[in-house]
Amino acid sequence: MSLGPITIFDKSALQALNVDEALWFSIFYMANITPLFFVESLADLEKASLKGRSPEQLVGEIAHKTPVVGARPNVHHRKLCVAELLGHEVGIERFPMIAGGREVMTVDGRGLTFDQPPEAEALERWQSGQFLDVERLFARRWRRGLSGLDLGKVYESYRNPPGGRVKNLAAAKTTAEQLVRGDGRRFEMLKFAMVALEVPPVLRQQILGRWKSLGGPPLPEFARYTAHVMTVDLFFNLAIGSDLIGRDRPSNKIDIAYLYYLPFCMVFVSNDHLHERCVPHFLGDDQQFLSGREVKNDLSKLDAYFLRFPEHVRERGVLSFAHNPPVDGDFLVTRLWDRFLPGWRDGLGKDPLLSPEAIEKVRQIAKEMNEAPPIEGAPSVDIQAAKFVRFRSHVPIKMGKWRTVPPEASE
């Protein structure tokens, strides 16, 4: 799988790339694909044809450029919040929150195995223009719901907040954090969160009982990730009410929802103006916002750099020679690796190719992982504690003008 900084991107960033640039994005960035990206892409099925291309072709083009090497889809924020409110810890450690792992046992110990997620299988179908009826129905309902979204109501509710209108986005963030902390109104804030997240009524009493048993703490102490999601929502509402974000573009609500997933990335990439203005207010010191334009320019430079490699090297596939970003020249991705993967240069100069004996050993280990019997019940180990973790994914043999894997591997 790919290495690189854990990166979230929106559709605007990926649309700006050509296929060759998208390949290098997949190789040098480890993508955390949010549910919103899939929803945004699928919703294009209901768009009118553009420049002679059908909606199916538009979605297929996006699917073809979506990273698959090392990419993992993040669990939906609502599921994470409900689980957290019920007492399950949701780590905010700049890694994707993934689901679907099965615990298995080998002679080396307990491990986790992840099959190819349904989202990845859907992307493969979309690349060839195959869409399920339920996906078309979902796209239709999504666009109808978006067209019916009334930000004017949000404006009316928040244009005269108790503390007065906020003057800028930084103030909106500070005020939102104060509201979420809910000093003097902690129960009301918890109730607001459960309603906003559409927590099933059958679970609300259980959550409330747990909250009371802990002494009724502020939401950030009771459920840290849920507090983050509520801060994003209130920040947006306050900004709408203070005319800092326009209320005439319903898709703004969708764009701001990408911020729900910021705790699970190191880098956020977008060409969207709203993201460019809002995301920096929510980033930690260990995170970075990048415009899609600067990432595209750097990926284009990478493409030209590796194109200078001898043909016999390029024929072996990028996964056989592009093990790390260039160490010579001025590349954005190299600076990002230095910041977020500070130990990567320690391996430079070492032969990355395995001996035939080592390759055979890896194959045997992989076979044992694949054939290991599952352990019944919920996994008792997480990724950090597992003896091994196996991800299954499909890698395209060719992408754009580039071969990805050696000829013998494609056999």
Coordinates of C-alpha atoms in Angstrom, one line a residue:
M1 CA 0.0 0.0 0.0
S2 CA 1.1 3.6 -0.5
L3 CA 2.8 5.7 2.1
G4 CA 2.5 9.4 2.5
P5 CA 0.5 11.9 4.7
I6 CA -3.0 10.8 5.5
T7 CA -5.0 13.1 3.2
I8 CA -8.7 14.0 2.8
F9 CA -9.8 15.6 -0.5
D10 CA -13.0 16.8 -1.9
K11 CA -14.4 16.3 -5.4
S12 CA -13.1 19.7 -6.7
A13 CA -9.5 18.7 -6.0
L14 CA -9.8 15.4 -7.8
Q15 CA -11.7 16.9 -10.8
A16 CA -8.8 19.2 -11.4
L17 CA -6.3 16.4 -11.9
N18 CA -5.6 14.5 -15.1
V19 CA -5.3 10.7 -14.9
D20 CA -1.5 10.8 -14.7
E21 CA -1.5 13.3 -11.9
A22 CA -4.1 11.3 -10.1
L23 CA -1.8 8.3 -10.2
W24 CA 1.0 10.2 -8.4
F25 CA -1.6 11.5 -5.9
S26 CA -2.5 7.8 -5.2
I27 CA 1.2 6.8 -4.9
F28 CA 2.5 9.5 -2.6
Y29 CA -0.6 10.4 -0.5
M30 CA -2.5 8.0 1.7
A31 CA -6.1 8.9 1.0
N32 CA -8.8 8.9 3.6
I33 CA -12.0 8.9 1.4
T34 CA -14.9 10.5 3.2
P35 CA -18.5 9.3 2.7
L36 CA -19.3 12.8 1.4
F37 CA -16.9 12.3 -1.5
F38 CA -18.8 9.2 -2.7
V39 CA -22.1 11.0 -2.2
E40 CA -21.0 14.1 -4.2
S41 CA -19.6 11.9 -7.0
L42 CA -22.7 9.8 -7.2
A43 CA -25.0 12.8 -7.2
D44 CA -23.6 13.8 -10.6
L45 CA -25.7 11.0 -12.1
E46 CA -28.6 13.5 -11.9
K47 CA -26.8 16.3 -13.5
A48 CA -27.4 17.4 -17.1
S49 CA -24.9 16.3 -19.7
L50 CA -21.8 18.6 -20.0
K51 CA -19.9 19.2 -23.2
G52 CA -21.2 16.1 -24.8
R53 CA -20.4 13.8 -21.9
S54 CA -23.2 11.9 -20.2
P55 CA -23.6 11.9 -16.4
E56 CA -22.4 8.3 -16.3
Q57 CA -19.2 9.4 -18.1
L58 CA -18.6 12.2 -15.6
V59 CA -18.9 9.9 -12.6
G60 CA -16.8 7.3 -14.3
E61 CA -14.0 9.8 -14.9
I62 CA -14.0 10.8 -11.2
A63 CA -14.0 7.1 -10.2
H64 CA -11.1 6.4 -12.4
K65 CA -9.0 9.1 -10.7
T66 CA -10.0 8.2 -7.2
P67 CA -7.0 6.7 -5.2
V68 CA -7.1 3.0 -4.6
V69 CA -3.5 2.2 -3.6
G70 CA -3.6 2.3 0.2
A71 CA -6.8 4.4 0.2
R72 CA -9.5 3.6 2.9
P73 CA -13.0 4.9 3.2
N74 CA -13.8 6.6 6.6
V75 CA -16.8 5.5 8.7
H76 CA -19.7 7.9 8.5
H77 CA -19.5 10.6 11.2
R78 CA -23.0 9.9 12.5
K79 CA -22.1 6.3 13.2
L80 CA -19.0 7.4 15.0
C81 CA -20.8 9.9 17.1
V82 CA -23.6 7.5 18.2
A83 CA -21.0 4.9 19.2
E84 CA -19.0 7.5 21.1
L85 CA -22.1 8.8 23.0
L86 CA -22.8 5.2 24.0
G87 CA -19.3 4.9 25.5
H88 CA -17.1 3.6 22.7
E89 CA -13.9 5.6 22.3
V90 CA -13.3 7.4 19.0
G91 CA -9.6 8.2 18.6
I92 CA -8.6 11.6 17.1
E93 CA -5.2 10.5 16.0
R94 CA -5.0 11.7 12.3
F95 CA -5.8 8.2 11.0
P96 CA -8.9 7.0 9.0
M97 CA -11.6 5.4 11.1
I98 CA -12.2 2.2 9.2
A99 CA -14.7 -0.6 9.6
G100 CA -15.2 -4.1 8.5
G101 CA -12.1 -5.8 10.0
R102 CA -12.3 -9.5 11.0
E103 CA -10.1 -10.9 13.7
V104 CA -8.2 -14.0 12.7
M105 CA -5.7 -16.2 14.3
T106 CA -2.4 -17.5 12.9
V107 CA 0.6 -19.2 14.4
D108 CA 2.1 -15.8 14.9
G109 CA -0.9 -14.4 16.9
R110 CA -4.1 -12.5 16.5
G111 CA -4.5 -10.1 13.6
L112 CA -7.1 -8.2 11.6
T113 CA -8.0 -8.7 8.0
F114 CA -9.9 -6.2 5.9
D115 CA -11.5 -7.2 2.6
Q116 CA -12.0 -4.7 -0.2
P117 CA -14.7 -2.3 1.1
P118 CA -18.0 -2.0 -0.7
E119 CA -17.1 1.6 -1.7
A120 CA -14.0 0.4 -3.6
E121 CA -16.1 -2.2 -5.4
A122 CA -18.6 0.5 -6.3
L123 CA -15.8 2.7 -7.7
E124 CA -14.7 -0.2 -10.0
R125 CA -18.2 -0.5 -11.3
W126 CA -18.6 3.2 -11.9
Q127 CA -15.4 3.3 -13.9
S128 CA -17.0 1.1 -16.5
G129 CA -20.4 2.9 -16.3
Q130 CA -22.2 0.3 -14.3
F131 CA -24.6 1.7 -11.7
L132 CA -27.0 -0.1 -9.5
D133 CA -30.7 1.0 -9.5
V134 CA -30.4 1.8 -5.8
E135 CA -27.4 4.1 -6.5
R136 CA -29.4 6.0 -9.2
L137 CA -32.3 6.3 -6.7
F138 CA -30.0 7.6 -4.0
A139 CA -28.4 10.2 -6.4
R140 CA -31.9 11.4 -7.3
R141 CA -33.0 11.7 -3.7
W142 CA -29.8 13.4 -2.7
R143 CA -30.0 16.2 -5.3
R144 CA -33.7 16.7 -4.5
G145 CA -32.8 17.0 -0.8
L146 CA -30.0 19.5 -1.6
S147 CA -32.3 21.6 -3.8
G148 CA -34.8 21.7 -0.9
L149 CA -32.3 22.8 1.7
D150 CA -33.3 26.2 3.0
L151 CA -30.3 28.1 4.5
G152 CA -32.6 31.1 4.9
K153 CA -34.1 29.4 7.9
V154 CA -30.7 28.9 9.4
Y155 CA -30.1 32.6 8.8
E156 CA -33.3 33.6 10.6
S157 CA -32.4 31.4 13.6
Y158 CA -28.9 32.7 14.0
R159 CA -28.9 36.3 12.8
N160 CA -29.5 37.6 16.4
P161 CA -27.7 35.2 18.7
P162 CA -27.6 36.0 22.5
G163 CA -24.0 37.3 22.4
G164 CA -24.5 39.3 19.2
R165 CA -23.4 38.6 15.7
V166 CA -19.8 37.4 15.2
K167 CA -17.5 39.7 13.3
N168 CA -15.3 37.1 11.5
L169 CA -14.8 33.4 11.1
A170 CA -12.3 33.1 14.0
A171 CA -14.9 34.6 16.3
A172 CA -17.5 32.2 14.9
K173 CA -15.2 29.3 15.8
T174 CA -14.6 30.6 19.4
T175 CA -18.3 31.2 20.0
A176 CA -19.2 27.8 18.6
E177 CA -16.7 26.1 21.0
Q178 CA -18.2 28.1 23.9
L179 CA -21.7 27.0 23.0
V180 CA -20.7 23.4 22.6
R181 CA -19.1 23.4 26.1
G182 CA -22.5 24.5 27.3
D183 CA -21.6 26.0 30.6
G184 CA -24.9 26.2 32.5
R185 CA -26.7 24.4 29.6
R186 CA -24.9 21.1 29.4
F187 CA -28.1 19.0 29.2
E188 CA -29.5 21.2 26.4
M189 CA -26.3 20.8 24.4
L190 CA -26.4 17.0 24.8
K191 CA -30.0 17.0 23.7
F192 CA -29.2 19.3 20.7
A193 CA -26.4 16.9 19.6
M194 CA -28.7 13.8 19.8
V195 CA -31.4 15.6 17.8
A196 CA -28.9 16.9 15.2
L197 CA -27.3 13.5 14.8
E198 CA -30.7 11.8 14.6
V199 CA -29.8 9.4 17.4
P200 CA -32.6 6.7 17.6
P201 CA -35.0 7.4 20.5
V202 CA -34.3 4.0 21.9
L203 CA -30.7 4.9 22.5
R204 CA -31.2 8.4 23.9
Q205 CA -32.2 7.3 27.4
Q206 CA -29.2 5.0 27.5
I207 CA -26.9 7.9 26.5
L208 CA -28.5 10.2 29.0
G209 CA -28.1 7.6 31.8
R210 CA -24.4 7.3 31.0
W211 CA -24.0 11.1 30.9
K212 CA -25.7 11.4 34.4
S213 CA -23.6 8.6 35.8
L214 CA -20.5 10.6 34.9
G215 CA -21.8 13.7 36.7
G216 CA -23.2 15.5 33.6
P217 CA -19.8 16.6 32.1
P218 CA -19.5 19.2 29.2
L219 CA -19.9 17.6 25.8
P220 CA -16.2 17.9 24.9
E221 CA -15.3 15.8 27.9
F222 CA -18.2 13.3 27.5
A223 CA -17.8 12.8 23.7
R224 CA -14.8 14.7 22.2
Y225 CA -15.5 13.8 18.5
T226 CA -19.2 14.5 18.8
A227 CA -18.3 17.9 20.3
H228 CA -16.1 18.6 17.2
V229 CA -19.0 17.8 14.8
M230 CA -21.3 20.0 16.8
T231 CA -18.7 22.8 16.7
V232 CA -18.6 22.6 13.0
D233 CA -22.4 22.8 12.7
L234 CA -22.7 25.8 15.1
F235 CA -19.7 27.5 13.4
F236 CA -21.5 27.2 10.1
N237 CA -24.8 28.4 11.5
L238 CA -23.3 31.4 13.2
A239 CA -21.4 32.3 10.1
I240 CA -24.6 32.1 8.0
G241 CA -26.4 34.3 10.5
S242 CA -23.6 36.9 10.5
D243 CA -23.4 37.0 6.6
L244 CA -19.9 35.5 6.7
I245 CA -21.1 32.6 4.6
G246 CA -23.6 33.0 1.8
R247 CA -27.1 31.5 2.3
D248 CA -27.9 31.3 -1.4
R249 CA -25.8 28.2 -2.1
P250 CA -27.3 25.1 -0.5
S251 CA -24.2 23.0 -1.3
N252 CA -22.3 25.1 1.3
K253 CA -23.9 22.8 3.9
I254 CA -22.4 19.8 2.1
D255 CA -19.0 21.5 1.7
I256 CA -18.8 22.4 5.4
A257 CA -19.6 18.8 6.4
Y258 CA -16.2 17.7 5.1
L259 CA -14.8 19.4 8.2
Y260 CA -16.4 16.6 10.3
Y261 CA -13.6 14.4 9.1
L262 CA -10.6 16.7 9.8
P263 CA -9.6 14.8 13.0
F264 CA -8.8 11.8 10.8
C265 CA -6.2 13.4 8.5
M266 CA -2.9 15.2 8.3
V267 CA -3.6 17.1 5.1
F268 CA -6.8 18.5 3.6
V269 CA -6.9 19.3 -0.1
S270 CA -9.5 21.3 -1.9
N271 CA -10.2 23.9 -4.6
D272 CA -13.3 25.0 -2.9
H273 CA -13.3 28.7 -1.7
L274 CA -15.4 27.9 1.4
H275 CA -12.9 25.2 2.5
E276 CA -10.0 27.6 1.9
R277 CA -11.7 30.1 4.3
C278 CA -13.0 27.8 6.9
V279 CA -10.7 24.7 7.2
P280 CA -7.7 26.6 8.7
H281 CA -9.7 27.6 11.7
F282 CA -10.2 23.9 12.6
L283 CA -6.7 22.5 11.9
G284 CA -4.3 21.5 14.6
D285 CA -0.6 22.4 14.6
D286 CA 0.0 18.9 13.2
Q287 CA -2.2 19.5 10.1
Q288 CA -2.0 21.5 6.9
F289 CA -4.5 22.8 4.3
L290 CA -3.4 22.7 0.6
S291 CA -5.2 24.2 -2.3
G292 CA -5.9 21.7 -5.1
R293 CA -4.1 24.0 -7.5
E294 CA -0.7 23.8 -5.7
V295 CA -1.1 20.0 -5.3
K296 CA -1.9 19.7 -9.1
N297 CA 1.1 21.7 -10.0
D298 CA 3.4 19.6 -7.9
L299 CA 1.9 16.3 -9.2
S300 CA 2.5 17.6 -12.8
K301 CA 6.2 18.2 -11.8
L302 CA 6.4 14.7 -10.4
D303 CA 5.0 13.3 -13.6
A304 CA 7.7 15.1 -15.6
Y305 CA 10.4 14.0 -13.1
F306 CA 9.6 10.3 -13.3
L307 CA 9.1 10.4 -17.1
R308 CA 12.8 11.1 -17.3
F309 CA 13.5 7.6 -15.9
P310 CA 14.8 5.1 -18.5
E311 CA 12.1 3.2 -20.3
H312 CA 13.2 -0.2 -19.0
V313 CA 12.7 1.1 -15.5
R314 CA 9.3 2.6 -16.2
E315 CA 8.2 -0.6 -17.8
R316 CA 8.5 -2.3 -14.4
G317 CA 5.7 -0.2 -13.0
V318 CA 5.6 2.7 -10.7
L319 CA 5.3 0.6 -7.6
S320 CA 8.7 -1.0 -8.4
F321 CA 10.6 2.3 -8.6
A322 CA 8.6 5.2 -7.0
H323 CA 9.1 4.1 -3.4
N324 CA 9.5 7.7 -2.1
P325 CA 9.3 11.2 -3.5
P326 CA 12.3 12.8 -5.1
V327 CA 15.1 13.9 -2.8
D328 CA 16.5 16.3 -5.4
G329 CA 14.6 19.4 -6.7
D330 CA 11.9 21.4 -5.0
F331 CA 8.7 19.3 -4.6
L332 CA 5.8 20.0 -2.3
V333 CA 5.2 16.3 -1.6
T334 CA 8.8 15.9 -0.4
R335 CA 8.3 18.7 2.1
L336 CA 5.1 17.0 3.3
W337 CA 6.9 13.7 3.7
D338 CA 9.6 15.5 5.7
R339 CA 6.9 17.0 8.0
F340 CA 4.5 14.2 8.5
L341 CA 6.8 11.1 7.9
P342 CA 10.0 12.4 9.4
G343 CA 11.8 9.0 9.4
W344 CA 11.4 8.2 5.7
R345 CA 14.8 9.3 4.7
D346 CA 16.4 6.8 7.0
G347 CA 15.7 4.1 4.4
L348 CA 17.3 5.9 1.5
G349 CA 20.2 4.1 -0.1
K350 CA 18.9 0.7 1.0
D351 CA 17.8 -1.8 -1.7
P352 CA 14.0 -1.8 -1.5
L353 CA 13.8 -5.0 -3.6
L354 CA 13.3 -8.3 -1.7
S355 CA 15.3 -11.4 -2.5
P356 CA 13.5 -14.3 -4.1
E357 CA 13.6 -16.1 -0.7
A358 CA 12.1 -13.1 1.1
I359 CA 9.3 -12.8 -1.6
E360 CA 8.4 -16.4 -1.1
K361 CA 8.3 -15.9 2.7
V362 CA 6.0 -13.0 2.2
R363 CA 3.8 -15.1 0.0
Q364 CA 3.6 -17.8 2.6
I365 CA 2.7 -15.3 5.3
A366 CA 0.0 -13.7 3.1
K367 CA -1.4 -17.2 2.3
E368 CA -1.6 -18.0 6.0
M369 CA -3.4 -14.7 6.7
N370 CA -5.8 -15.3 3.9
E371 CA -6.6 -18.8 5.1
A372 CA -6.7 -18.1 8.8
P373 CA -10.0 -19.0 10.4
P374 CA -12.0 -16.0 11.8
I375 CA -12.5 -15.6 15.5
E376 CA -16.1 -15.4 16.4
G377 CA -17.5 -12.3 18.0
A378 CA -16.3 -8.7 17.9
P379 CA -12.6 -8.1 17.5
S380 CA -10.7 -7.9 20.8
V381 CA -7.7 -6.2 19.3
D382 CA -7.4 -2.9 17.4
I383 CA -5.0 -2.0 14.7
Q384 CA -2.3 -0.8 17.1
A385 CA -2.3 -4.0 19.1
A386 CA -2.8 -6.5 16.3
K387 CA 0.1 -8.8 15.5
F388 CA -0.6 -8.1 11.8
V389 CA -3.1 -6.2 9.6
R390 CA -4.0 -7.3 6.1
F391 CA -5.8 -5.1 3.6
R392 CA -7.2 -6.5 0.4
S393 CA -7.5 -4.1 -2.6
H394 CA -7.5 -4.1 -6.3
V395 CA -4.7 -2.1 -8.1
P396 CA -5.1 -1.2 -11.7
I397 CA -2.4 -2.6 -14.0
K398 CA -2.3 0.7 -15.9
M399 CA -3.3 4.2 -15.1
G400 CA -3.0 6.9 -17.7
K401 CA 0.3 6.4 -19.5
W402 CA 1.9 4.6 -16.6
R403 CA 2.1 0.9 -15.7
T404 CA 1.6 0.4 -12.0
V405 CA 2.9 -3.2 -11.4
P406 CA 5.6 -5.4 -13.1
P407 CA 4.4 -7.6 -16.0
E408 CA 4.8 -10.8 -13.9
A409 CA 2.6 -9.3 -11.1
S410 CA -0.2 -8.6 -13.5
E411 CA -0.2 -12.2 -14.5

